[in-house]
PDB file of C-alpha atoms in Angstrom:
ATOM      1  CA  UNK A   1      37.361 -12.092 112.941  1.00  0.00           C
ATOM      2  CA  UNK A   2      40.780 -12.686 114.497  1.00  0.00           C
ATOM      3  CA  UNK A   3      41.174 -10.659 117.655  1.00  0.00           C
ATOM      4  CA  UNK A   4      43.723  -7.845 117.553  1.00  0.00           C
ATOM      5  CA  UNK A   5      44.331  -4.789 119.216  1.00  0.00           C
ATOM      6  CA  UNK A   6      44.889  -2.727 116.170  1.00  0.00           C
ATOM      7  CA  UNK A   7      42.124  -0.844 115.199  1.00  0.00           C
ATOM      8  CA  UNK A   8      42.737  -0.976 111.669  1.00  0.00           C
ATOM      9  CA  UNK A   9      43.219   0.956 109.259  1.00  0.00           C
ATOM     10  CA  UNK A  10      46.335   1.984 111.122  1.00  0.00           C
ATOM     11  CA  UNK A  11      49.833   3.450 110.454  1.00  0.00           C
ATOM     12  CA  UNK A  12      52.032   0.210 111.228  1.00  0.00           C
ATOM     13  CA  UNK A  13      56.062   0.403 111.305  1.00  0.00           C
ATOM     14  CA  UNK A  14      57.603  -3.115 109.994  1.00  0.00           C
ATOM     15  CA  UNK A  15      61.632  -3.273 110.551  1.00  0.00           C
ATOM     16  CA  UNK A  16      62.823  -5.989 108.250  1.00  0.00           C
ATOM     17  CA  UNK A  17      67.037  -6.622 109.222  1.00  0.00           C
ATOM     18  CA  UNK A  18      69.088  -9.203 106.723  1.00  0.00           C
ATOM     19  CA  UNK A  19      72.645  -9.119 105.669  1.00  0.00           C
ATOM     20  CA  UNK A  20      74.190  -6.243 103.613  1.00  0.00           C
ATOM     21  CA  UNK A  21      73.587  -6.310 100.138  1.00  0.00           C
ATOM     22  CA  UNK A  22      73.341  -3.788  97.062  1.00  0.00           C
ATOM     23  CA  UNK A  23      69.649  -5.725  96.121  1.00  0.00           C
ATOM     24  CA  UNK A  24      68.396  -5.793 100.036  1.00  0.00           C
ATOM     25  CA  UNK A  25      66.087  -2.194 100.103  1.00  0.00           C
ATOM     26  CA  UNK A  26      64.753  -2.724  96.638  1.00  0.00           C
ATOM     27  CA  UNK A  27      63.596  -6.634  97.196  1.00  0.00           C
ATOM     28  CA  UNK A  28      62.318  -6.036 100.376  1.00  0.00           C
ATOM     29  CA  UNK A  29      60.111  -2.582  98.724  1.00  0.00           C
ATOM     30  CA  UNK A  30      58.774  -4.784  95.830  1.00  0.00           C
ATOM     31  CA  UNK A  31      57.598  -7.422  98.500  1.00  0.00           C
ATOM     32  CA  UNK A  32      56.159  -5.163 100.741  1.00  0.00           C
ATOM     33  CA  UNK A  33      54.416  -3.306  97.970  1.00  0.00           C
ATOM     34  CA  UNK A  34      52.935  -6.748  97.116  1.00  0.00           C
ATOM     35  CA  UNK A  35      50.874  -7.011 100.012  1.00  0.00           C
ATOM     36  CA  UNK A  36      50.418  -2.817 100.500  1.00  0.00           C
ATOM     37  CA  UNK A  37      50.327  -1.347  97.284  1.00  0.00           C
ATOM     38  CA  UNK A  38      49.949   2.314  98.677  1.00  0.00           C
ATOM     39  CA  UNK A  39      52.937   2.234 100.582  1.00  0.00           C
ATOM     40  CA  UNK A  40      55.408   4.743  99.849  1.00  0.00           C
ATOM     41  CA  UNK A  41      59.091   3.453  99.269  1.00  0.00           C
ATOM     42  CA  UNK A  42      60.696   6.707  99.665  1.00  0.00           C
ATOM     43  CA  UNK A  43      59.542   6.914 103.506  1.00  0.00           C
ATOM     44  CA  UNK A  44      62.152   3.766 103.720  1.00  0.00           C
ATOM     45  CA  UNK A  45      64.558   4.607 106.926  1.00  0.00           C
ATOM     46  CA  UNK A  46      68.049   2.593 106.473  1.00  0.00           C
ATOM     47  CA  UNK A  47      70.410   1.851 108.567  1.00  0.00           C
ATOM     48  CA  UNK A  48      73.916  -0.072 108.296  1.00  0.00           C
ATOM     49  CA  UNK A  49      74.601  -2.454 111.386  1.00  0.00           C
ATOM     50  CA  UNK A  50      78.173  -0.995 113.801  1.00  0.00           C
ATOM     51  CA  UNK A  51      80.386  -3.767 111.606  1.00  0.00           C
ATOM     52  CA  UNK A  52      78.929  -3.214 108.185  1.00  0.00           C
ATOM     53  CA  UNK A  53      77.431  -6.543 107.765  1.00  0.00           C
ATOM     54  CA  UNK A  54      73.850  -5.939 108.000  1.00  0.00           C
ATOM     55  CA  UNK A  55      71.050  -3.467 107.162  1.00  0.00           C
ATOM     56  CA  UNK A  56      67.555  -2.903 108.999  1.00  0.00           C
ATOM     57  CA  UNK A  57      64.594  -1.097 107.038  1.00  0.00           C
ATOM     58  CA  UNK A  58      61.780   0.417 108.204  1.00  0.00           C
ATOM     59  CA  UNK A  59      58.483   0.368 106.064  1.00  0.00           C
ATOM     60  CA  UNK A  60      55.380   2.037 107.877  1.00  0.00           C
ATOM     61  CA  UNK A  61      52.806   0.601 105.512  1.00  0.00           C
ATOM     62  CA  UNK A  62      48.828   1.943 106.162  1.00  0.00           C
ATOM     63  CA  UNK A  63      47.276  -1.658 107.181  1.00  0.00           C
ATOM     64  CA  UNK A  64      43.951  -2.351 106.388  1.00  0.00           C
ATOM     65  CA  UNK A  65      43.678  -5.949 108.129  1.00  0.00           C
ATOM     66  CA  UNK A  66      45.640  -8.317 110.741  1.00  0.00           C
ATOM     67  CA  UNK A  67      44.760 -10.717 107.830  1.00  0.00           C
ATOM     68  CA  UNK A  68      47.252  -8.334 105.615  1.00  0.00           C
ATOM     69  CA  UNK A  69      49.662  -8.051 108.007  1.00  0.00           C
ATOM     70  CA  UNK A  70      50.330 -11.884 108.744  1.00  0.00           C
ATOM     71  CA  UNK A  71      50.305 -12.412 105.047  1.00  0.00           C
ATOM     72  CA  UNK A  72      53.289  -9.691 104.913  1.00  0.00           C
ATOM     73  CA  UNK A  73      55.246 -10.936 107.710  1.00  0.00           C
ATOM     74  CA  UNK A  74      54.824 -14.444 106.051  1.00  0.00           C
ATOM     75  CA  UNK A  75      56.236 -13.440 102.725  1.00  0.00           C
ATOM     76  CA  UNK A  76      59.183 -11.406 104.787  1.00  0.00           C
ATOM     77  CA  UNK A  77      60.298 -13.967 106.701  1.00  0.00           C
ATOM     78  CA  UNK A  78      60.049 -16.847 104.403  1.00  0.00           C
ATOM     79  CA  UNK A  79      62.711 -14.375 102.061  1.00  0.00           C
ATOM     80  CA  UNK A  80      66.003 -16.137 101.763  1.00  0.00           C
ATOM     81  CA  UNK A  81      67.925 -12.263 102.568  1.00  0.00           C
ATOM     82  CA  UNK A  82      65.727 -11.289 105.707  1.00  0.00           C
ATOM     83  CA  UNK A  83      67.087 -12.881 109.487  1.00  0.00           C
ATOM     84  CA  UNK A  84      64.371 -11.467 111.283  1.00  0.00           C
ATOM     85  CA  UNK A  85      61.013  -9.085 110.626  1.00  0.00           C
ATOM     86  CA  UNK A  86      59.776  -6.942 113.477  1.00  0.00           C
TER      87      UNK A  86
END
């Protein structure tokens, strides 16, 4: 067991920011409900970036694992359309 200071299973907020695009929100719900298949995509918070050019998502999925959570970050930030996962 990995040590972690989560004490799981926990509420944990992911913000996932990558360039402005009509297909951003819905790729980046199908991934995350990949790895957390109870998460609810209408709890998604959006916002557009002060020039336009980018949008940042917050997903608070329930995670049941640090294991679950690497694997998610992994998949996010390997994603040609995210710049950075938080």
């Amino acid at each position: 067991q990995e040590e972690t200071l989560l004490v799981f299973p926990t509420d944990f907020p992911i913000k996932i920011m990558g360039a402005r695009r009509d297909d951003f929100a819905q790729a980046m719900v199908e991934l995350v409900l990949r790895h957390a298949p109870d998460f609810r995509p209408e709890t998604v918070e959006m916002r557009v970036s002060s020039g336009g050019n980018y949008l940042s998502l917050t997903c608070v999925v329930r995670a049941t694992s640090k294991a679950q959570l690497d694997d998610l970050y992994r998949a996010l930030t390997a994603h040609p359309y995210v710049k950075m996962a938080l």
